Each structure stands twice: as structure tokens, then as C-alpha cells.
XYZ file of C-alpha atoms in Angstrom:
191
model
C -5.750 46.211 34.575
C -5.991 42.891 36.698
C -9.237 42.187 34.433
C -7.147 42.640 31.355
C -4.446 40.617 32.449
C -6.883 37.812 33.192
C -8.518 38.223 29.543
C -4.891 37.869 27.931
C -4.251 34.980 30.186
C -7.357 33.182 29.095
C -6.860 33.899 25.520
C -3.271 32.482 25.729
C -4.662 29.558 27.686
C -7.137 28.890 24.890
C -4.489 29.097 22.215
C -1.982 26.698 24.094
C -5.116 24.027 24.702
C -5.882 24.554 20.836
C -2.192 24.045 20.008
C -1.682 21.033 22.152
C -5.155 19.118 20.912
C -4.222 20.177 17.432
C -0.675 18.729 17.676
C -1.852 15.393 19.343
C -4.557 15.105 16.658
C -1.815 15.489 13.982
C 0.417 12.763 15.826
C -2.767 10.384 15.936
C -3.554 10.888 12.192
C 0.258 10.611 11.378
C 0.228 7.279 13.257
C -2.933 6.069 11.581
C -1.048 6.768 8.054
C 1.944 4.706 9.333
C -0.488 1.979 10.338
C -2.249 1.840 7.108
C 1.051 1.941 5.118
C 2.235 -1.076 7.304
C -0.963 -2.920 6.273
C -0.058 -2.241 2.487
C 3.191 -3.545 3.189
C 1.984 -6.715 5.142
C -0.368 -7.619 2.049
C 2.654 -7.195 -0.205
C 4.429 -9.491 1.867
C 1.599 -11.997 1.586
C 1.684 -11.720 -2.129
C 5.497 -12.287 -1.829
C 4.839 -15.371 0.291
C 2.090 -16.927 -2.013
C 4.117 -16.365 -5.323
C 6.649 -19.532 -4.850
C 3.647 -21.679 -3.866
C 2.138 -20.937 -7.134
C 5.293 -21.571 -9.088
C 5.923 -24.826 -7.096
C 2.220 -26.153 -7.730
C 2.811 -25.080 -11.517
C 6.093 -26.456 -11.888
C 5.095 -29.832 -9.878
C 2.114 -30.565 -12.178
C 3.134 -29.657 -15.624
C 5.770 -29.556 -17.944
C 5.444 -25.298 -17.730
C 6.908 -22.984 -20.008
C 10.345 -22.212 -18.120
C 10.349 -18.656 -19.261
C 7.079 -17.788 -17.642
C 8.349 -19.190 -14.305
C 11.804 -17.342 -14.428
C 9.790 -14.199 -15.314
C 7.443 -14.594 -12.018
C 10.506 -15.587 -10.073
C 12.517 -12.381 -11.117
C 9.359 -10.223 -10.608
C 9.305 -11.458 -6.993
C 12.693 -11.101 -6.319
C 12.668 -7.293 -7.449
C 9.538 -6.772 -5.488
C 11.082 -8.359 -2.529
C 14.186 -6.037 -2.738
C 12.158 -2.892 -3.027
C 9.945 -3.448 -0.149
C 10.154 -1.487 3.149
C 11.825 2.018 3.342
C 10.793 5.414 4.370
C 7.139 6.802 3.787
C 7.743 8.926 0.818
C 5.859 9.286 -2.485
C 8.828 8.244 -4.338
C 9.200 4.951 -2.399
C 5.000 4.381 -2.690
C 5.555 4.611 -6.420
C 8.610 2.525 -6.879
C 6.852 -0.120 -4.645
C 3.592 0.138 -6.587
C 5.487 -0.409 -9.802
C 7.489 -3.533 -8.408
C 4.305 -5.044 -6.880
C 2.239 -4.497 -10.044
C 4.883 -6.216 -12.007
C 4.794 -9.261 -9.860
C 0.987 -9.115 -10.067
C 1.153 -9.023 -13.889
C 3.637 -11.918 -14.000
C 1.213 -13.903 -11.738
C -1.630 -13.265 -13.742
C 0.123 -14.305 -16.906
C 1.014 -17.486 -15.169
C -2.864 -17.939 -14.432
C -3.736 -17.124 -17.923
C -1.271 -19.699 -19.306
C -2.482 -22.196 -17.052
C -5.981 -22.064 -18.938
C -4.216 -24.211 -21.435
C -3.429 -27.162 -18.797
C -6.922 -28.638 -17.950
C -4.926 -31.097 -15.762
C -3.315 -28.471 -13.653
C -6.697 -25.973 -13.718
C -8.615 -29.028 -12.005
C -6.332 -29.860 -9.419
C -7.221 -28.898 -5.752
C -3.865 -27.186 -4.615
C -4.065 -24.984 -7.981
C -7.736 -23.747 -7.178
C -7.018 -23.200 -3.584
C -4.009 -21.148 -4.479
C -5.580 -19.073 -7.133
C -8.318 -18.369 -4.588
C -5.872 -17.167 -2.002
C -4.032 -14.983 -4.876
C -7.471 -13.342 -6.046
C -8.271 -12.584 -2.225
C -4.763 -11.305 -1.731
C -5.318 -8.917 -4.731
C -8.449 -7.631 -3.132
C -6.773 -7.100 0.170
C -4.052 -5.163 -1.479
C -6.712 -2.858 -3.055
C -8.496 -2.609 0.247
C -5.129 -1.692 1.971
C -4.180 0.896 -0.793
C -7.669 2.337 -0.263
C -7.458 2.558 3.349
C -3.782 4.180 3.326
C -5.312 6.600 0.870
C -8.217 7.513 3.061
C -5.684 8.025 6.076
C -3.594 10.110 4.087
C -6.623 12.185 3.116
C -7.642 12.653 6.653
C -4.146 13.417 7.769
C -3.722 16.014 4.971
C -7.063 17.736 5.471
C -6.094 18.469 8.982
C -2.500 19.446 8.053
C -3.610 21.754 5.178
C -6.856 23.061 6.757
C -6.936 26.532 8.618
C -6.026 27.136 11.489
C -4.395 23.626 11.651
C -2.010 24.684 8.958
C -0.338 27.245 11.290
C 0.292 24.370 13.947
C 1.428 22.224 11.336
C 3.899 24.576 10.011
C 5.177 25.093 13.564
C 5.651 21.386 14.441
C 6.823 20.075 11.007
C 3.819 18.106 9.950
C 3.691 18.141 6.326
C 1.095 16.870 3.751
C 1.867 13.195 2.384
C 1.045 11.659 -0.867
C -0.968 8.282 -1.234
C -0.943 5.778 -3.950
C -1.881 6.960 -7.453
C -2.666 5.219 -10.810
C 0.513 4.373 -12.761
C 0.215 5.965 -16.205
C -1.590 3.731 -18.675
C -3.196 1.686 -15.776
C -6.432 2.504 -17.669
C -5.656 0.219 -20.317
C -6.186 -3.302 -20.668
C -3.203 -5.846 -20.002
C -2.395 -7.818 -23.010
C -1.640 -11.288 -22.151
C 0.296 -12.921 -25.013
C 1.398 -16.490 -25.518
């Protein structure tokens, strides 16, 4: 009888150890997802900070089309208002749409600038364009890192027997970034 009690206690101890280590693993993976989301937010903020510089350089050097500058200012304002918030699939999608519209507006400005050789040749513009291009790469990398963190978290939460611990402790699968419908088509830039 004593031997049976020891076996039951050992089994319960192993289950408890598994439960706590699995729980702690979920917490670490959840924190990694949050960290990667914060990095996405950081790169979005960098884009928001660079946009007024682009507009300022363009405005200062050329008699630039006012409607293009207004469009980029409006897109930036909407993107800025939509940043932050809870980590939900709806929030990811809303921010992605707002940030993508800002990127598209910035790209239209860059495309239109090709008509202004004096502007294109200025050191300020070239440096800013390089920063904007680099930031777009940073955003892509941050989104990829975020999706990788979400995939690792989801694998742990959805796999067996971790799914049992996740169900008991309230960890649920998360959604990462997905391509917006129509993202596979070329963007038309019209003058």
C-alpha cells in the first residue's frame, strides 16, 4: 500500500512539474509575441516620424502638387490615430490597412518626385528616401519576426498535451499578419 502511494505521489509530482514548466513556457512565448508586436509598433512609429520630414523636404524644394501632400498628411494622421491598442487580429488588420495606405501615399510622393530632377538630386531627399526604404524593410522584418513568434506560441498552445494546460490556464491561439486581399496585384501609380 505504501509503495502504491509513492507511485501515485511520483506520478502527481511529474504531472505538476510538467504543468508548471508548460505554463512557464507559454508565458515566455506570450511575452515574445508581445515583444515582437512592440517592435512592429516601433517600426510603424518610425514611419510616422519620417513622413513629415519627407513632406517638408518636398514642400521646401518644389512647387509640389498640394493634393499629394494633403493625401500623405491625411494618411499619416489616420495611421497615427489607429496605432496602439490591444493585441487582436482585428487590431492587426486595422493597423496594417492604415499603415499600408500611408506607405502607398509615401510611394506615390516618391514616384511623383521622379518628375522633379532638382528635388531628386538633393542630398536631403536622397538621404530621406534611403531612410524610408530602410524603414519599409524594417517593417517587413518586424512583421516576419512577429509572425514567427505567433507561430511558435500557437504550436505550443495547440499541440498535445500542451493544449490541456493551455485550456486550463486560458492561453488561446493568436493570429499574425496576413496579406490584405488584393496585395498580390501591382499598385497603380497615376499622375
